[in-house]
Amino acid sequence: MTRKVVEFPPRTTNVSSFERLESNVQSYANNFPDVFEFAEGAEIWANNGKRYLDFLSGAGSLNYGHNPSELKSELLKYIENNNISNSLDLHTKAKKEFLDALDEVVLKPRGLDHVVQFTGPTGANAVEAALKLARRVTDRTNIAAFTNGFHGVTTGALAATGNAYNRGAAGVELNGISRLPYDGYLGGDYNTVDYFEKLLDDPSSGMDLPAAVIFETVQGEGGHKVASDAWLQQLQTLCRKHKILMIADEVQAGCGRTGDFFGFDSSGIAPDIIAVSKSISGYGLPLALCLIKRDLDAWLPGEHNGTFRGNNLAFVTATAALNKFWKSGKFEAEISQRSVLLRQRLTKITEQHRDMISETRGKGMMMGLAFSDPELARRITTHAFQLGLIAERVGPRDEVLKIMAPINVRMDHLDEGLNILEASIEEVISTSPHSKFAD
Ligand SMILES: *Cc1c(COP(=O)(O)O)cnc(C)c1O
């Protein structure tokens, strides 16, 4: 295949500012080296005019794409009116409207009698709060977390995170966690909740009774592994029997990513604490919260405090997102239409490349291709970026090419992005020195 080489004008922003002034800790920028300036929906433009399709979606913080217009207009009005921007955790009109919308659109329809804790504005901080509260109300220290789980990189949350690279940066011992095998971890037939049950029933198993289990319904950073509804239900039954709290880390799987508002919706379970962040603002603005079953709200005022608890600009866009997308009950069908197409096309790619791709993974609009060789996945995403598609890699060895288009992505953009992905796969394998496809 020959591809026309497009020349772009020289960059107008000096990339070396980032090299000279920004810490080595930056990461996404290393994989997607351009300077971005405008974005709308799934499209994003660099300052030299190059257009990309963004199937990274702010690592799941832009579920409705960039700058969704209905959210933007509410935000602009709010700013123009001199409404409250920062509020510590004071009551504001924007916060009231958000709480009411969350209650009406999310909590009540699910029968969740949960109160809302506004934590610091990151997913990790919501997880920290959840872990602290679970330990407080049960008077136990141990928390069960799963293999390949990702829960953030501050010390408490990092202890629950599996990734050795992230854990290695802690500098202190990471304590208070028992690691359990996630659904499917020990092979398809092995029921890992049975294993957990065995540990709990054996007074000599060596596992202290956990205060809580923390789990993702689909493991985002862990490689788009999906917990089955049956597994979640069995986990809930076991937890209730042993009075272990369930903490659903919905930071990435939540807000529509899996096809329902929560990743656990299809299972019908009711977690005691639900950590929500990434896409809750709907606009990529920082906001995080814990939903806490009312009778577990044992916090004393200010115990888990922080300056930025509740971002009013994010409340405005979050409220608009709940009202615009989720209120009518029709949005799920829109997501489903896209996820069916996405799954079909990824499955076809997997079938065509069985020697390189072990499976199509994920749920809803949280899908990926699991490559046998992480290096091949790296080369394909790098090449896709050159061709105009932004997509990242996840999984224990970064072997899963992750497709995270906006959940309401325009169908033509979804098609176009997947065409680029296919072209990238073909071009990379045709130039691979070890490929049997090589000339
Ligand atoms: C991203 C993520 C976090 C951490 O959120 P931050 O905002 O990056 O701190 C926690 N849990 C899950 C499942 C995530 O995907």
Coordinates of C-alpha atoms and ligand atoms in Angstrom, one line a residue:
M1 CA 0.0 0.0 0.0
T2 CA 1.3 3.5 -0.8
R3 CA 0.2 6.4 1.3
K4 CA 0.5 10.0 0.3
V5 CA 3.0 11.8 2.5
V6 CA 1.5 14.9 3.8
E7 CA 3.8 17.8 4.7
F8 CA 2.8 19.9 7.7
P9 CA 4.1 23.4 8.3
P10 CA 6.7 23.8 11.0
R11 CA 5.3 23.9 14.6
T12 CA 4.6 27.4 15.9
T13 CA 5.1 26.4 19.5
N14 CA 8.6 25.4 20.6
V15 CA 8.4 21.7 21.6
S16 CA 11.7 22.1 23.5
S17 CA 9.9 24.2 26.2
F18 CA 8.4 20.9 27.3
E19 CA 11.7 19.1 27.1
R20 CA 13.5 21.8 29.0
L21 CA 10.9 22.7 31.6
E22 CA 8.6 19.8 32.2
S23 CA 9.5 16.9 34.5
N24 CA 10.4 13.5 33.2
V25 CA 7.3 12.3 34.8
Q26 CA 5.2 13.2 31.9
S27 CA 4.0 10.2 30.0
Y28 CA 1.2 10.5 27.5
A29 CA 3.0 13.3 25.9
N30 CA 5.9 10.9 25.2
N31 CA 3.6 8.7 23.2
F32 CA 1.7 11.4 21.4
P33 CA 4.4 14.1 20.7
D34 CA 2.5 17.0 19.3
V35 CA 1.2 20.3 20.6
F36 CA -2.6 20.3 20.7
E37 CA -4.7 23.3 20.3
F38 CA -8.3 22.7 19.3
A39 CA -10.7 19.9 19.8
E40 CA -14.3 19.0 19.1
G41 CA -16.0 15.7 19.7
A42 CA -13.5 13.0 18.7
E43 CA -11.4 15.3 16.6
I44 CA -8.3 17.1 17.9
W45 CA -6.0 19.4 16.1
A46 CA -2.3 20.2 16.7
N47 CA -1.1 23.7 16.4
N48 CA 0.4 22.9 13.0
G49 CA -3.1 22.0 11.7
K50 CA -2.6 18.3 11.8
R51 CA -5.9 16.6 12.6
Y52 CA -6.2 13.4 14.7
L53 CA -9.1 11.3 15.9
D54 CA -8.8 11.0 19.6
F55 CA -9.6 7.5 20.8
L56 CA -7.7 8.1 24.0
S57 CA -10.5 10.4 25.3
G58 CA -8.4 11.8 28.1
A59 CA -7.9 8.3 29.5
G60 CA -11.7 8.0 29.9
S61 CA -12.3 11.6 31.2
L62 CA -13.9 12.7 27.9
N63 CA -16.7 10.2 27.5
Y64 CA -18.8 12.7 25.5
G65 CA -15.9 13.9 23.5
H66 CA -14.1 17.2 23.5
N67 CA -16.1 20.4 24.3
P68 CA -19.7 19.0 23.9
S69 CA -21.7 22.1 22.9
E70 CA -24.6 21.9 25.3
L71 CA -22.2 21.6 28.2
K72 CA -20.0 24.4 26.9
S73 CA -22.9 26.8 26.6
E74 CA -23.9 26.2 30.3
L75 CA -20.2 26.7 31.4
L76 CA -19.8 29.9 29.4
K77 CA -23.0 31.3 30.9
Y78 CA -21.9 30.4 34.4
I79 CA -18.5 32.1 34.0
E80 CA -20.0 35.2 32.3
N81 CA -22.4 35.7 35.2
N82 CA -19.7 35.8 37.8
N83 CA -21.1 32.7 39.5
I84 CA -18.9 30.9 42.0
S85 CA -15.8 29.2 40.7
N86 CA -14.0 28.0 43.8
S87 CA -16.0 27.3 46.9
L88 CA -13.9 25.0 49.1
D89 CA -16.9 22.8 50.1
L90 CA -19.4 25.7 50.7
H91 CA -22.9 25.2 49.4
T92 CA -23.5 26.8 46.0
K93 CA -26.3 26.8 43.6
A94 CA -24.3 24.8 41.1
K95 CA -23.6 22.1 43.7
K96 CA -27.3 21.9 44.7
E97 CA -28.3 21.5 41.0
F98 CA -25.7 18.8 40.6
L99 CA -26.8 16.9 43.7
D100 CA -30.4 17.1 42.6
A101 CA -29.6 15.9 39.1
L102 CA -27.5 13.0 40.4
D103 CA -30.2 12.0 42.7
E104 CA -32.9 12.1 40.1
V105 CA -31.0 10.7 37.1
V106 CA -28.6 8.2 38.8
L107 CA -29.3 7.4 42.4
K108 CA -33.1 7.1 42.6
P109 CA -33.7 5.0 39.5
R110 CA -31.2 2.5 40.9
G111 CA -32.7 2.6 44.4
L112 CA -29.3 3.7 45.7
D113 CA -29.7 5.5 49.1
H114 CA -26.2 6.9 49.0
V115 CA -24.9 10.2 50.2
V116 CA -22.3 12.1 48.2
Q117 CA -18.8 12.9 49.4
F118 CA -16.9 15.4 47.4
T119 CA -13.3 14.3 47.8
G120 CA -10.2 16.0 46.3
P121 CA -10.5 16.2 42.5
T122 CA -8.8 13.0 41.5
G123 CA -9.9 9.4 41.2
A124 CA -7.0 8.4 43.5
N125 CA -8.4 10.7 46.2
A126 CA -11.9 9.2 46.0
V127 CA -10.3 5.8 46.4
E128 CA -8.3 7.0 49.4
A129 CA -11.5 8.2 51.0
A130 CA -13.3 5.0 50.2
L131 CA -10.5 2.9 51.8
K132 CA -10.3 5.1 54.9
L133 CA -14.0 5.0 55.4
A134 CA -14.3 1.2 55.0
R135 CA -11.6 0.7 57.5
R136 CA -13.2 3.1 59.9
V137 CA -16.7 1.6 59.8
T138 CA -15.6 -2.0 60.0
D139 CA -12.7 -1.5 62.5
R140 CA -10.6 -3.7 60.2
T141 CA -7.4 -2.7 58.4
N142 CA -7.1 -5.2 55.6
I143 CA -8.6 -4.5 52.1
A144 CA -8.9 -7.1 49.4
A145 CA -7.9 -5.8 45.9
F146 CA -7.5 -7.7 42.7
T147 CA -4.7 -8.7 40.3
N148 CA -4.2 -6.1 37.5
G149 CA -6.3 -3.6 39.4
F150 CA -5.6 0.1 39.0
H151 CA -6.8 2.5 41.7
G152 CA -4.5 5.5 41.5
V153 CA -0.9 6.3 42.6
T154 CA -1.2 8.0 46.0
T155 CA 0.1 5.8 48.8
G156 CA -3.2 4.3 50.1
A157 CA -4.6 3.8 46.6
L158 CA -1.3 2.6 45.2
A159 CA -1.2 -0.2 47.7
A160 CA -4.4 -1.5 46.0
T161 CA -3.0 -0.9 42.5
G162 CA -1.2 -4.0 41.0
N163 CA 1.2 -2.4 38.6
A164 CA 4.8 -3.0 39.7
Y165 CA 6.2 0.1 37.9
N166 CA 3.8 2.4 39.7
R167 CA 4.2 0.5 43.0
G168 CA 8.0 0.8 42.7
A169 CA 7.8 4.6 42.9
A170 CA 6.1 4.6 46.3
G171 CA 9.3 4.7 48.4
V172 CA 7.4 3.3 51.4
E173 CA 5.9 -0.1 52.1
L174 CA 2.5 -0.5 50.6
N175 CA 0.5 -2.1 53.3
G176 CA -3.0 -3.2 54.3
I177 CA -3.9 -5.1 51.1
S178 CA -4.6 -8.8 50.3
R179 CA -4.3 -9.5 46.6
L180 CA -7.0 -11.7 45.1
P181 CA -7.2 -13.1 41.6
Y182 CA -9.7 -11.2 39.4
D183 CA -12.4 -12.9 37.4
G184 CA -10.7 -15.1 34.8
Y185 CA -7.2 -14.6 36.2
L186 CA -6.5 -18.3 36.7
G187 CA -8.1 -19.4 33.4
G188 CA -11.6 -19.5 32.2
D189 CA -12.9 -22.3 34.3
Y190 CA -11.4 -21.3 37.6
N191 CA -13.9 -19.5 39.8
T192 CA -11.9 -17.0 41.7
V193 CA -14.7 -16.0 44.1
D194 CA -14.7 -19.7 45.2
Y195 CA -11.0 -19.2 46.1
F196 CA -11.8 -16.0 48.1
E197 CA -14.6 -17.9 49.9
K198 CA -12.1 -20.7 50.8
L199 CA -9.7 -18.2 52.3
L200 CA -12.5 -16.6 54.3
D201 CA -13.8 -19.9 55.6
D202 CA -10.4 -21.2 56.6
P203 CA -9.3 -19.7 60.0
S204 CA -5.8 -20.6 59.1
S205 CA -5.7 -19.2 55.5
G206 CA -3.6 -16.3 56.6
M207 CA -5.8 -13.7 55.3
D208 CA -7.2 -11.2 57.8
L209 CA -10.9 -10.5 57.4
P210 CA -11.0 -7.6 55.0
A211 CA -12.9 -4.4 55.7
A212 CA -13.8 -4.2 52.0
V213 CA -13.1 -5.5 48.5
I214 CA -12.2 -2.9 46.0
F215 CA -12.8 -3.8 42.3
E216 CA -13.3 -2.4 38.9
T217 CA -16.1 -3.9 36.8
V218 CA -13.9 -3.6 33.7
Q219 CA -10.2 -3.1 34.5
G220 CA -9.2 -0.1 32.5
E221 CA -5.4 0.2 33.0
G222 CA -5.3 -3.6 33.7
G223 CA -6.1 -4.4 30.1
H224 CA -9.9 -4.2 29.6
K225 CA -10.5 -7.4 31.5
V226 CA -14.2 -7.7 32.3
A227 CA -15.8 -9.1 35.5
S228 CA -18.8 -11.2 34.5
D229 CA -22.2 -10.3 36.1
A230 CA -22.3 -13.7 37.7
W231 CA -18.9 -13.2 39.3
L232 CA -20.0 -9.8 40.7
Q233 CA -23.2 -11.2 42.0
Q234 CA -21.3 -14.1 43.7
L235 CA -18.8 -11.6 45.1
Q236 CA -21.7 -9.6 46.6
T237 CA -23.3 -12.6 48.2
L238 CA -20.0 -13.6 49.8
C239 CA -19.2 -10.1 50.9
R240 CA -22.7 -9.7 52.5
K241 CA -22.2 -13.1 54.3
H242 CA -18.9 -11.9 55.9
K243 CA -20.0 -8.3 56.3
I244 CA -17.2 -7.1 53.9
L245 CA -18.0 -3.8 52.2
M246 CA -17.9 -3.6 48.4
I247 CA -16.1 -0.6 46.9
A248 CA -16.8 -0.2 43.2
D249 CA -14.0 1.8 41.6
E250 CA -16.1 3.2 38.8
V251 CA -13.5 5.9 38.0
Q252 CA -12.9 4.7 34.5
A253 CA -15.7 2.2 33.8
G254 CA -18.4 4.5 35.1
C255 CA -20.3 7.4 33.4
G256 CA -21.4 5.3 30.4
R257 CA -18.2 3.8 29.3
T258 CA -19.5 0.2 29.5
G259 CA -22.8 1.0 28.0
D260 CA -24.8 1.7 31.2
F261 CA -24.1 4.6 33.5
F262 CA -22.3 2.3 36.0
G263 CA -20.2 -0.6 34.9
F264 CA -22.0 -2.8 37.5
D265 CA -25.5 -1.9 36.3
S266 CA -26.0 -5.0 34.3
S267 CA -25.1 -7.2 37.3
G268 CA -27.7 -5.6 39.6
I269 CA -25.3 -5.4 42.5
A270 CA -25.4 -2.4 44.9
P271 CA -21.9 -1.5 46.1
D272 CA -21.6 0.1 49.5
I273 CA -19.2 2.8 48.3
I274 CA -18.8 3.9 44.7
A275 CA -15.8 5.9 43.6
V276 CA -16.5 8.2 40.6
S277 CA -14.3 10.6 38.8
K278 CA -12.8 10.8 35.2
S279 CA -15.9 11.5 33.1
I280 CA -18.4 12.7 35.8
S281 CA -17.9 16.4 34.8
G282 CA -18.5 15.4 31.2
Y283 CA -16.0 18.1 30.1
G284 CA -12.7 16.8 31.2
L285 CA -12.8 19.1 34.3
P286 CA -11.4 17.6 37.6
L287 CA -14.1 16.3 39.9
A288 CA -14.3 13.2 42.0
L289 CA -16.8 11.8 44.5
C290 CA -17.6 8.9 46.6
L291 CA -21.2 7.6 46.8
I292 CA -21.6 6.2 50.3
K293 CA -24.5 4.0 51.5
R294 CA -26.2 6.4 54.0
D295 CA -25.7 4.3 57.1
L296 CA -22.0 4.0 56.4
D297 CA -21.4 7.7 56.4
A298 CA -19.3 7.7 59.6
W299 CA -17.1 10.7 58.6
L300 CA -16.7 13.5 61.1
P301 CA -16.6 17.0 59.5
G302 CA -13.4 17.8 57.7
E303 CA -11.7 14.4 58.4
H304 CA -11.0 13.8 54.8
N305 CA -10.6 17.4 53.7
G306 CA -8.9 19.3 51.0
T307 CA -9.1 22.7 49.3
F308 CA -10.6 21.6 46.0
R309 CA -13.5 19.5 47.1
G310 CA -16.2 20.3 44.6
N311 CA -15.3 22.1 41.4
N312 CA -18.2 24.4 40.6
L313 CA -17.3 24.6 36.9
A314 CA -17.4 20.8 36.8
F315 CA -20.7 20.8 38.7
V316 CA -22.2 22.9 35.9
T317 CA -21.0 20.7 33.1
A318 CA -21.8 17.5 35.1
T319 CA -25.4 18.6 35.7
A320 CA -25.7 19.5 32.0
A321 CA -24.3 16.0 31.0
L322 CA -26.7 14.2 33.3
N323 CA -29.7 16.2 32.0
K324 CA -28.7 16.1 28.3
F325 CA -27.5 12.5 28.0
W326 CA -28.9 10.4 30.8
K327 CA -32.3 11.8 31.8
S328 CA -34.3 10.6 28.8
G329 CA -33.2 7.0 29.1
K330 CA -32.5 6.9 25.3
F331 CA -28.7 7.4 25.5
E332 CA -27.9 3.8 26.3
A333 CA -29.2 2.8 22.8
E334 CA -26.9 5.4 21.2
I335 CA -23.9 3.9 23.0
S336 CA -25.0 0.4 22.2
Q337 CA -25.3 1.1 18.5
R338 CA -21.6 2.3 18.5
S339 CA -20.4 -0.5 20.7
V340 CA -21.9 -3.1 18.4
L341 CA -20.1 -1.7 15.4
L342 CA -16.9 -1.4 17.4
R343 CA -17.0 -5.0 18.6
Q344 CA -17.8 -6.2 15.1
R345 CA -14.9 -4.4 13.6
L346 CA -12.4 -5.3 16.3
T347 CA -13.5 -9.0 16.2
K348 CA -12.9 -9.0 12.5
I349 CA -9.4 -7.6 12.9
T350 CA -8.7 -10.2 15.6
E351 CA -9.9 -13.0 13.3
Q352 CA -7.7 -11.8 10.5
H353 CA -4.6 -11.7 12.7
R354 CA -5.1 -14.6 15.0
D355 CA -1.3 -15.2 15.0
M356 CA -0.8 -11.8 16.7
I357 CA -4.0 -10.8 18.5
S358 CA -5.2 -13.2 21.2
E359 CA -8.6 -11.6 21.7
T360 CA -10.9 -8.7 21.5
R361 CA -11.4 -7.5 25.1
G362 CA -13.8 -5.3 26.9
K363 CA -17.3 -4.2 27.2
G364 CA -19.4 -1.4 25.7
M365 CA -17.2 1.4 24.4
M366 CA -14.3 0.2 26.6
M367 CA -12.7 -2.2 24.1
G368 CA -9.2 -3.3 23.1
L369 CA -7.1 -5.7 21.1
A370 CA -4.9 -8.0 23.2
F371 CA -1.6 -8.5 21.3
S372 CA 0.7 -11.4 22.0
D373 CA 3.7 -9.2 21.5
P374 CA 3.7 -5.9 23.4
E375 CA 6.3 -4.5 21.0
L376 CA 3.9 -5.0 18.0
A377 CA 1.2 -3.1 19.9
R378 CA 3.6 -0.3 20.6
R379 CA 4.6 0.0 16.9
I380 CA 1.0 -0.1 15.8
T381 CA -0.1 2.7 18.1
T382 CA 3.0 4.7 17.2
H383 CA 2.3 4.3 13.5
A384 CA -1.4 5.0 14.0
F385 CA -0.4 8.3 15.6
Q386 CA 1.5 9.3 12.5
L387 CA -1.6 8.4 10.4
G388 CA -3.8 10.5 12.6
L389 CA -5.2 8.3 15.4
I390 CA -4.5 8.7 19.1
A391 CA -4.9 5.4 21.0
E392 CA -3.0 4.1 24.0
R393 CA -1.9 0.8 25.3
V394 CA -2.8 -0.8 28.6
G395 CA -2.4 -4.1 30.3
P396 CA 0.3 -5.7 32.5
R397 CA 2.9 -5.4 29.6
D398 CA 1.2 -2.6 27.7
E399 CA 0.1 -5.3 25.2
V400 CA -3.5 -4.2 24.9
L401 CA -4.3 -1.6 22.2
K402 CA -7.1 0.4 23.9
I403 CA -9.9 1.9 21.9
M404 CA -11.7 4.6 23.9
A405 CA -13.6 6.7 21.5
P406 CA -16.2 9.0 22.9
I407 CA -19.2 6.9 23.8
N408 CA -21.4 9.0 21.6
V409 CA -18.7 9.3 18.8
R410 CA -20.1 10.2 15.4
M411 CA -20.4 7.0 13.4
D412 CA -18.3 8.3 10.6
H413 CA -15.5 9.2 13.0
L414 CA -15.7 5.8 14.6
D415 CA -15.4 4.2 11.1
E416 CA -12.6 6.5 10.1
G417 CA -10.6 5.9 13.3
L418 CA -10.9 2.1 12.9
N419 CA -9.9 2.4 9.2
I420 CA -6.7 4.2 10.4
L421 CA -6.2 1.4 13.0
E422 CA -6.5 -1.3 10.3
A423 CA -4.2 0.6 8.0
S424 CA -1.7 0.9 10.8
I425 CA -1.8 -2.8 11.6
E426 CA -1.3 -3.7 7.9
E427 CA 1.5 -1.3 7.3
V428 CA 3.4 -2.3 10.5
I429 CA 3.1 -6.0 9.9
S430 CA 4.1 -5.7 6.3
T431 CA 7.3 -3.9 7.3
S432 CA 8.0 -6.1 10.3
P433 CA 11.3 -8.0 9.8
H434 CA 10.0 -11.0 11.6
S435 CA 6.6 -11.1 10.1
K436 CA 5.6 -14.0 7.9
F437 CA 3.8 -11.3 5.9
A438 CA 7.0 -9.6 5.0
D439 CA 8.0 -9.6 1.3
Ligands
LIG1 C1 -7.6 6.6 36.5 C2 -8.1 5.7 37.6 C3 -7.9 6.0 38.9 C4 -7.1 7.2 39.4 O1 -7.7 8.4 39.0 P1 -6.8 9.7 39.0 O2 -7.7 10.8 38.7 O3 -5.8 9.5 37.9 O4 -6.1 9.8 40.3 C5 -8.5 5.2 39.9 N1 -9.2 4.1 39.5 C6 -9.4 3.8 38.2 C7 -10.2 2.6 37.9 C8 -8.8 4.6 37.2 O5 -9.0 4.2 35.9

